[in-house]
mmCIF file of C-alpha atoms in Angstrom:
data_model
loop_
_atom_site.group_PDB
_atom_site.id
_atom_site.type_symbol
_atom_site.label_atom_id
_atom_site.label_comp_id
_atom_site.label_asym_id
_atom_site.label_seq_id
_atom_site.Cartn_x
_atom_site.Cartn_y
_atom_site.Cartn_z
ATOM 1 C CA MET F 1 8.426 10.938 -25.574
ATOM 2 C CA LEU F 2 11.796 12.440 -24.506
ATOM 3 C CA LEU F 3 12.499 15.957 -25.193
ATOM 4 C CA TRP F 4 16.029 17.511 -25.696
ATOM 5 C CA ASP F 5 17.781 20.702 -24.739
ATOM 6 C CA ARG F 6 17.645 23.368 -27.342
ATOM 7 C CA GLY F 7 21.684 23.020 -27.652
ATOM 8 C CA MET F 8 21.210 19.727 -28.564
ATOM 9 C CA LEU F 9 18.406 20.030 -31.229
ATOM 10 C CA TRP F 10 20.817 22.810 -32.732
ATOM 11 C CA GLY F 11 23.811 20.820 -32.925
ATOM 12 C CA PHE F 12 21.849 17.779 -34.604
ATOM 13 C CA LEU F 13 20.529 20.915 -37.321
ATOM 14 C CA LEU F 14 24.166 21.840 -37.781
ATOM 15 C CA LEU F 15 25.067 18.141 -38.322
ATOM 16 C CA LEU F 16 22.111 17.586 -40.894
ATOM 17 C CA SER F 17 23.147 20.757 -42.900
ATOM 18 C CA GLY F 18 26.850 19.709 -43.494
ATOM 19 C CA ALA F 19 28.613 22.252 -41.179
ATOM 20 C CA VAL F 20 31.837 21.237 -39.347
ATOM 21 C CA GLY F 21 31.212 20.879 -35.607
ATOM 22 C CA GLN F 22 31.136 18.367 -32.558
ATOM 23 C CA ARG F 23 30.407 14.945 -33.657
ATOM 24 C CA VAL F 24 28.052 13.552 -30.807
ATOM 25 C CA ILE F 25 26.084 10.307 -30.804
ATOM 26 C CA PHE F 26 23.715 9.281 -27.939
ATOM 27 C CA PRO F 27 23.714 5.816 -26.837
ATOM 28 C CA GLY F 28 20.504 4.352 -25.974
ATOM 29 C CA ASN F 29 17.851 5.793 -24.198
ATOM 30 C CA VAL F 30 16.832 6.976 -21.040
ATOM 31 C CA THR F 31 13.640 5.558 -19.263
ATOM 32 C CA VAL F 32 11.813 6.677 -16.502
ATOM 33 C CA ASN F 33 9.218 4.451 -14.471
ATOM 34 C CA TYR F 34 6.387 6.564 -13.152
ATOM 35 C CA PRO F 35 3.307 4.820 -10.798
ATOM 36 C CA GLY F 36 -0.170 5.029 -12.908
ATOM 37 C CA PRO F 37 -2.836 7.765 -12.274
ATOM 38 C CA VAL F 38 -3.101 8.607 -8.548
ATOM 39 C CA CYS F 39 -6.203 9.408 -6.684
ATOM 40 C CA ALA F 40 -5.274 11.495 -3.862
ATOM 41 C CA VAL F 41 -7.788 12.386 -0.937
ATOM 42 C CA LYS F 42 -6.996 16.421 -0.021
ATOM 43 C CA GLY F 43 -5.177 16.222 3.438
ATOM 44 C CA SER F 44 -3.212 13.140 2.777
ATOM 45 C CA THR F 45 0.248 12.065 1.827
ATOM 46 C CA VAL F 46 0.682 10.746 -1.191
ATOM 47 C CA THR F 47 4.392 8.903 -2.974
ATOM 48 C CA LEU F 48 4.834 8.815 -6.308
ATOM 49 C CA HIS F 49 7.476 6.105 -6.847
ATOM 50 C CA CYS F 50 9.767 6.322 -9.432
ATOM 51 C CA THR F 51 12.668 4.611 -11.054
ATOM 52 C CA PHE F 52 14.984 6.089 -14.202
ATOM 53 C CA THR F 53 17.857 4.523 -16.009
ATOM 54 C CA PRO F 54 20.078 7.232 -17.194
ATOM 55 C CA HIS F 55 22.675 7.370 -20.051
ATOM 56 C CA LYS F 56 26.347 6.103 -18.489
ATOM 57 C CA SER F 57 28.474 7.663 -21.382
ATOM 58 C CA PHE F 58 28.192 9.464 -24.429
ATOM 59 C CA ILE F 59 30.357 9.740 -27.299
ATOM 60 C CA LYS F 60 32.138 12.397 -29.039
ATOM 61 C CA ASP F 61 34.452 12.210 -31.796
ATOM 62 C CA GLY F 62 35.304 8.618 -31.597
ATOM 63 C CA ARG F 63 35.803 9.053 -27.600
ATOM 64 C CA GLU F 64 33.414 7.288 -25.192
ATOM 65 C CA TYR F 65 33.185 10.187 -21.892
ATOM 66 C CA PRO F 66 31.145 9.321 -18.913
ATOM 67 C CA LEU F 67 28.168 11.136 -17.891
ATOM 68 C CA ARG F 68 27.048 12.100 -14.241
ATOM 69 C CA ILE F 69 24.018 13.329 -12.960
ATOM 70 C CA ILE F 70 24.297 16.490 -11.090
ATOM 71 C CA LYS F 71 20.869 17.850 -11.067
ATOM 72 C CA VAL F 72 17.281 16.103 -10.666
ATOM 73 C CA VAL F 73 13.890 18.303 -11.099
ATOM 74 C CA TRP F 74 10.155 17.673 -10.126
ATOM 75 C CA CYS F 75 7.918 20.179 -12.085
ATOM 76 C CA LYS F 76 3.883 20.066 -12.625
ATOM 77 C CA ASN F 77 1.794 20.877 -15.454
ATOM 78 C CA HIS F 78 5.202 21.939 -17.852
ATOM 79 C CA GLU F 79 6.328 19.482 -20.569
ATOM 80 C CA ILE F 80 9.817 20.849 -20.419
ATOM 81 C CA CYS F 81 10.629 21.076 -16.586
ATOM 82 C CA GLN F 82 13.615 23.248 -17.275
ATOM 83 C CA GLY F 83 15.055 26.385 -17.082
ATOM 84 C CA SER F 84 12.524 29.205 -15.921
ATOM 85 C CA THR F 85 9.772 26.715 -15.465
ATOM 86 C CA PRO F 86 8.837 26.878 -11.782
ATOM 87 C CA SER F 87 9.526 23.325 -9.849
ATOM 88 C CA VAL F 88 8.434 21.504 -6.880
ATOM 89 C CA TYR F 89 11.567 19.979 -6.009
ATOM 90 C CA ASP F 90 14.912 21.364 -7.276
ATOM 91 C CA SER F 91 18.103 19.569 -6.017
ATOM 92 C CA GLU F 92 20.366 22.781 -6.462
ATOM 93 C CA SER F 93 17.435 25.207 -4.604
ATOM 94 C CA ASP F 94 17.641 26.156 -1.231
ATOM 95 C CA THR F 95 13.851 27.567 -1.338
ATOM 96 C CA ASN F 96 11.758 24.027 -1.847
ATOM 97 C CA ASN F 97 8.237 24.020 -0.829
ATOM 98 C CA PRO F 98 8.613 21.514 2.095
ATOM 99 C CA ARG F 99 5.443 20.119 1.217
ATOM 100 C CA TYR F 100 7.397 18.422 -1.593
ATOM 101 C CA GLN F 101 10.086 15.789 -0.309
ATOM 102 C CA TYR F 102 12.336 14.300 -2.653
ATOM 103 C CA LEU F 103 12.957 10.444 -1.316
ATOM 104 C CA GLY F 104 15.149 9.406 -4.325
ATOM 105 C CA ASP F 105 18.945 9.928 -5.114
ATOM 106 C CA LYS F 106 20.700 10.854 -8.539
ATOM 107 C CA LYS F 107 21.728 7.271 -9.641
ATOM 108 C CA GLY F 108 18.223 5.298 -10.139
ATOM 109 C CA ASN F 109 15.428 6.283 -7.572
ATOM 110 C CA CYS F 110 13.407 9.181 -8.668
ATOM 111 C CA THR F 111 10.489 9.295 -5.902
ATOM 112 C CA LEU F 112 8.790 11.973 -4.819
ATOM 113 C CA GLN F 113 6.409 12.358 -1.468
ATOM 114 C CA ILE F 114 3.765 15.288 -1.725
ATOM 115 C CA ARG F 115 2.386 16.143 1.937
ATOM 116 C CA ASP F 116 -0.903 17.742 2.808
ATOM 117 C CA ILE F 117 -2.224 17.220 -0.530
ATOM 118 C CA ARG F 118 -4.078 20.224 -1.707
ATOM 119 C CA ARG F 119 -6.424 21.311 -5.050
ATOM 120 C CA GLU F 120 -3.303 22.997 -6.775
ATOM 121 C CA ASP F 121 -1.848 19.491 -6.681
ATOM 122 C CA ASN F 122 -4.553 18.357 -9.196
ATOM 123 C CA ALA F 123 -1.934 18.308 -11.796
ATOM 124 C CA THR F 124 0.533 15.973 -13.979
ATOM 125 C CA PHE F 125 4.205 15.600 -12.202
ATOM 126 C CA ARG F 126 7.270 15.288 -14.162
ATOM 127 C CA PHE F 127 10.669 14.278 -13.580
ATOM 128 C CA ARG F 128 13.930 15.774 -15.158
ATOM 129 C CA MET F 129 17.658 14.829 -15.009
ATOM 130 C CA GLU F 130 20.682 16.455 -15.870
ATOM 131 C CA THR F 131 23.868 15.639 -16.200
ATOM 132 C CA ASN F 132 27.772 17.226 -16.635
ATOM 133 C CA HIS F 133 26.792 17.020 -20.463
ATOM 134 C CA SER F 134 23.918 18.111 -22.366
ATOM 135 C CA ALA F 135 24.006 14.699 -23.735
ATOM 136 C CA GLY F 136 22.316 13.007 -20.342
ATOM 137 C CA HIS F 137 19.572 15.933 -19.896
ATOM 138 C CA HIS F 138 16.144 14.599 -20.477
ATOM 139 C CA THR F 139 12.485 15.402 -19.643
ATOM 140 C CA VAL F 140 10.137 12.290 -19.628
ATOM 141 C CA THR F 141 6.917 14.145 -21.188
ATOM 142 C CA SER F 142 4.599 10.933 -20.073
ATOM 143 C CA GLY F 143 4.403 12.464 -16.339
ATOM 144 C CA VAL F 144 2.354 11.167 -13.851
ATOM 145 C CA LYS F 145 -1.165 12.285 -13.027
ATOM 146 C CA VAL F 146 -2.715 13.203 -9.628
ATOM 147 C CA THR F 147 -6.194 13.737 -9.048
ATOM 148 C CA VAL F 148 -7.502 15.351 -5.816
ATOM 149 C CA ILE F 149 -10.897 14.671 -4.376
ATOM 150 C CA ASP F 150 -12.468 16.208 -1.029
ATOM 151 C CA ASP F 151 -15.187 13.845 0.143
ATOM 152 C CA PRO F 152 -14.149 10.172 -0.845
ATOM 153 C CA GLN F 153 -16.593 7.318 0.863
ATOM 154 C CA MET F 154 -15.345 5.484 3.432
ATOM 155 C CA THR F 155 -15.475 1.847 3.715
ATOM 156 C CA ILE F 156 -14.807 -0.744 6.708
ATOM 157 C CA ILE F 157 -13.407 -4.190 5.454
ATOM 158 C CA SER F 158 -12.761 -6.880 7.775
ATOM 159 C CA SER F 159 -9.439 -9.088 7.515
ATOM 160 C CA ARG F 160 -11.068 -12.196 8.279
ATOM 161 C CA ASN F 161 -14.343 -11.440 5.914
ATOM 162 C CA GLN F 162 -16.671 -12.323 8.694
ATOM 163 C CA SER F 163 -18.534 -10.334 11.742
ATOM 164 C CA LEU F 164 -19.061 -13.087 13.992
ATOM 165 C CA ILE F 165 -15.560 -14.264 16.098
ATOM 166 C CA ARG F 166 -14.604 -15.555 18.933
ATOM 167 C CA GLU F 167 -13.219 -13.777 21.837
ATOM 168 C CA GLY F 168 -9.551 -14.136 22.344
ATOM 169 C CA GLN F 169 -9.076 -13.803 18.611
ATOM 170 C CA THR F 170 -7.518 -10.635 16.930
ATOM 171 C CA GLU F 171 -9.196 -8.685 14.079
ATOM 172 C CA THR F 172 -8.024 -5.992 11.958
ATOM 173 C CA LEU F 173 -10.474 -3.448 10.408
ATOM 174 C CA LEU F 174 -9.310 -1.410 7.415
ATOM 175 C CA CYS F 175 -10.893 2.067 6.675
ATOM 176 C CA ILE F 176 -10.890 2.467 2.677
ATOM 177 C CA SER F 177 -12.149 4.334 -0.192
ATOM 178 C CA SER F 178 -12.450 4.064 -3.932
ATOM 179 C CA CYS F 179 -9.729 6.409 -3.946
ATOM 180 C CA SER F 180 -6.058 5.161 -3.411
ATOM 181 C CA PHE F 181 -4.407 7.019 -0.940
ATOM 182 C CA HIS F 182 -1.281 6.357 1.393
ATOM 183 C CA GLN F 183 -0.847 7.418 5.212
ATOM 184 C CA LEU F 184 -4.397 9.044 5.263
ATOM 185 C CA GLU F 185 -5.251 10.000 8.992
ATOM 186 C CA VAL F 186 -8.799 9.083 9.795
ATOM 187 C CA THR F 187 -10.998 8.885 13.112
ATOM 188 C CA TRP F 188 -12.450 5.582 14.174
ATOM 189 C CA PHE F 189 -15.765 5.080 16.221
ATOM 190 C CA ARG F 190 -17.231 2.184 18.003
ATOM 191 C CA ASP F 191 -21.020 3.046 19.162
ATOM 192 C CA ASP F 192 -20.471 6.447 17.672
ATOM 193 C CA HIS F 193 -17.205 7.203 20.625
ATOM 194 C CA ALA F 194 -14.356 8.175 19.021
ATOM 195 C CA LEU F 195 -11.460 5.844 19.726
ATOM 196 C CA SER F 196 -7.566 6.985 20.215
ATOM 197 C CA GLU F 197 -6.237 5.402 16.865
ATOM 198 C CA SER F 198 -5.652 7.567 13.566
ATOM 199 C CA GLY F 199 -4.202 4.835 10.930
ATOM 200 C CA PRO F 200 -6.286 3.276 8.405
ATOM 201 C CA ALA F 201 -5.840 -0.089 10.177
ATOM 202 C CA LEU F 202 -7.621 -0.488 13.299
ATOM 203 C CA GLN F 203 -6.065 -3.792 15.312
ATOM 204 C CA LEU F 204 -8.181 -5.016 17.671
ATOM 205 C CA GLY F 205 -7.208 -7.939 20.183
ATOM 206 C CA PRO F 206 -7.196 -9.858 21.917
ATOM 207 C CA LEU F 207 -10.845 -9.607 21.536
ATOM 208 C CA THR F 208 -13.315 -9.109 24.843
ATOM 209 C CA ALA F 209 -17.080 -8.300 25.159
ATOM 210 C CA GLU F 210 -16.275 -4.822 25.193
ATOM 211 C CA ASP F 211 -15.149 -4.885 21.705
ATOM 212 C CA SER F 212 -18.608 -5.617 20.178
ATOM 213 C CA GLY F 213 -20.466 -3.011 18.562
ATOM 214 C CA ASN F 214 -20.661 -0.777 15.518
ATOM 215 C CA TYR F 215 -17.624 0.353 13.664
ATOM 216 C CA THR F 216 -17.330 3.333 11.905
ATOM 217 C CA CYS F 217 -14.741 5.332 10.143
ATOM 218 C CA GLY F 218 -14.023 8.790 8.592
ATOM 219 C CA LEU F 219 -11.321 11.525 7.339
ATOM 220 C CA LYS F 220 -10.209 13.556 10.450
ATOM 221 C CA THR F 221 -10.509 16.281 8.719
ATOM 222 C CA ASN F 222 -13.534 15.869 7.078
ATOM 223 C CA SER F 223 -16.831 14.377 9.275
ATOM 224 C CA LYS F 224 -18.763 13.971 5.880
ATOM 225 C CA THR F 225 -16.933 11.143 4.656
ATOM 226 C CA ARG F 226 -17.950 8.824 7.671
ATOM 227 C CA SER F 227 -18.336 5.003 6.698
ATOM 228 C CA ARG F 228 -21.449 3.267 6.787
ATOM 229 C CA PRO F 229 -21.497 1.030 10.463
ATOM 230 C CA TYR F 230 -19.728 -2.059 10.337
ATOM 231 C CA GLU F 231 -20.887 -4.665 13.006
ATOM 232 C CA LEU F 232 -18.702 -6.811 15.050
ATOM 233 C CA ARG F 233 -20.486 -9.726 16.962
ATOM 234 C CA LEU F 234 -18.277 -11.767 19.717
ATOM 235 C CA GLU F 235 -19.176 -14.977 20.194
ATOM 236 C CA ALA F 236 -18.412 -15.591 24.151
ATOM 237 C CA ALA F 237 -15.218 -17.800 24.699
ATOM 238 C CA GLU F 238 -17.358 -19.532 27.460
ATOM 239 C CA GLU F 239 -20.076 -20.739 25.100
ATOM 240 C CA GLY F 240 -17.419 -22.794 23.252
ATOM 241 C CA ILE F 241 -16.068 -24.531 26.318
ATOM 242 C CA LYS F 242 -19.316 -25.535 27.607
ATOM 243 C CA LEU F 243 -20.156 -26.875 24.204
ATOM 244 C CA ASN F 244 -16.408 -28.747 24.172
ATOM 245 C CA TYR F 245 -17.390 -29.846 27.637
ATOM 246 C CA LEU F 246 -20.552 -31.105 26.718
ATOM 247 C CA THR F 247 -19.261 -33.119 23.995
ATOM 248 C CA THR F 248 -16.720 -34.453 26.414
ATOM 249 C CA VAL F 249 -18.787 -35.840 28.970
ATOM 250 C CA ARG F 250 -21.116 -37.543 26.079
ATOM 251 C CA LEU F 251 -17.967 -39.297 24.422
ATOM 252 C CA VAL F 252 -17.344 -40.293 28.130
ATOM 253 C CA LEU F 253 -20.716 -41.802 29.031
ATOM 254 C CA PHE F 254 -20.682 -43.639 25.511
ATOM 255 C CA THR F 255 -17.568 -44.996 26.348
ATOM 256 C CA ALA F 256 -18.405 -46.199 29.653
ATOM 257 C CA HIS F 257 -21.871 -47.167 28.146
ATOM 258 C CA THR F 258 -20.077 -49.151 25.727
ATOM 259 C CA VAL F 259 -17.440 -50.887 28.193
ATOM 260 C CA LEU F 260 -20.207 -51.627 30.729
ATOM 261 C CA ILE F 261 -22.069 -53.582 27.944
ATOM 262 C CA ILE F 262 -19.266 -55.770 27.058
ATOM 263 C CA ILE F 263 -18.606 -56.464 30.848
ATOM 264 C CA VAL F 264 -22.231 -57.649 31.180
ATOM 265 C CA VAL F 265 -22.230 -59.705 27.948
ATOM 266 C CA SER F 266 -18.686 -61.253 28.738
ATOM 267 C CA ILE F 267 -20.319 -62.197 32.469
ATOM 268 C CA ILE F 268 -23.563 -63.948 31.136
ATOM 269 C CA ILE F 269 -21.301 -65.549 28.518
ATOM 270 C CA LYS F 270 -18.762 -66.995 31.338
ATOM 271 C CA ARG F 271 -21.954 -68.286 33.349
ATOM 272 C CA THR F 272 -23.529 -69.814 30.450
ATOM 273 C CA CYS F 273 -20.346 -72.131 29.623
ATOM 274 C CA VAL F 274 -19.848 -73.064 33.591
ATOM 275 C CA ARG F 275 -23.248 -73.842 33.534
ATOM 276 C CA ARG F 276 -22.866 -76.116 30.553
ATOM 277 C CA THR F 277 -19.736 -77.662 31.878
ATOM 278 C CA GLY F 278 -21.282 -78.318 35.346
ATOM 279 C CA THR F 279 -24.216 -80.302 33.231
ATOM 280 C CA LYS F 280 -22.189 -82.495 31.179
ATOM 281 C CA ASN F 281 -20.353 -83.640 34.319
#
């Protein structure tokens, strides 16, 4: 649902009452595409991907005039998002909170990034655009709901979906949660010893015997989120080589045995034929 400015609403009422005034026609509707509800972990960085299609022009007294966006705003827990409404980002302000960074532009991208998510960010965020004429001012009231949680339970999943793999292969372990989030810093452990990696994806490989063990992960800022152990077992490469070697030897012996039988049978047949020939003579 789109909210009009008071000046726009007042002009519309004047037209309804038959008063003489400027005749303004608003072509089409502004559309803003917000992401669905977002679940964010406290302390993480979340990106609210957003796109919009603004009015390109407006018609007044039979003439069409172009519209140009001059201001973009993000606010939270307010349906109008204008005037004295506190904003988290205002393109015309020099005192924006650095936790909120506008990654968009004034053409069609309205993406907002929130760093170091806090409990106060548990809110509905809305985007507003303002143009060089009030005909293009709009706030989309649907917004995007952000839910902040403190202690999500982490889980480890494997890219191979199997715990037994061979040495020399590669493996990626993902530290995930039922709460969707982005750019979350986690701590990885192998047999309760902390690893240097801090991203949600732990890439291993080429794997060696030292990579075997029980892996766990948890939020870097909260030890209570530690996951259950994920056991990674490696099949020694020597075992695979030994198996291949034995198979090859068996194949060679079988082939040699078969050839030997054929040779012996050929010799016997040849001698039998010679004897029969000598007897007839």
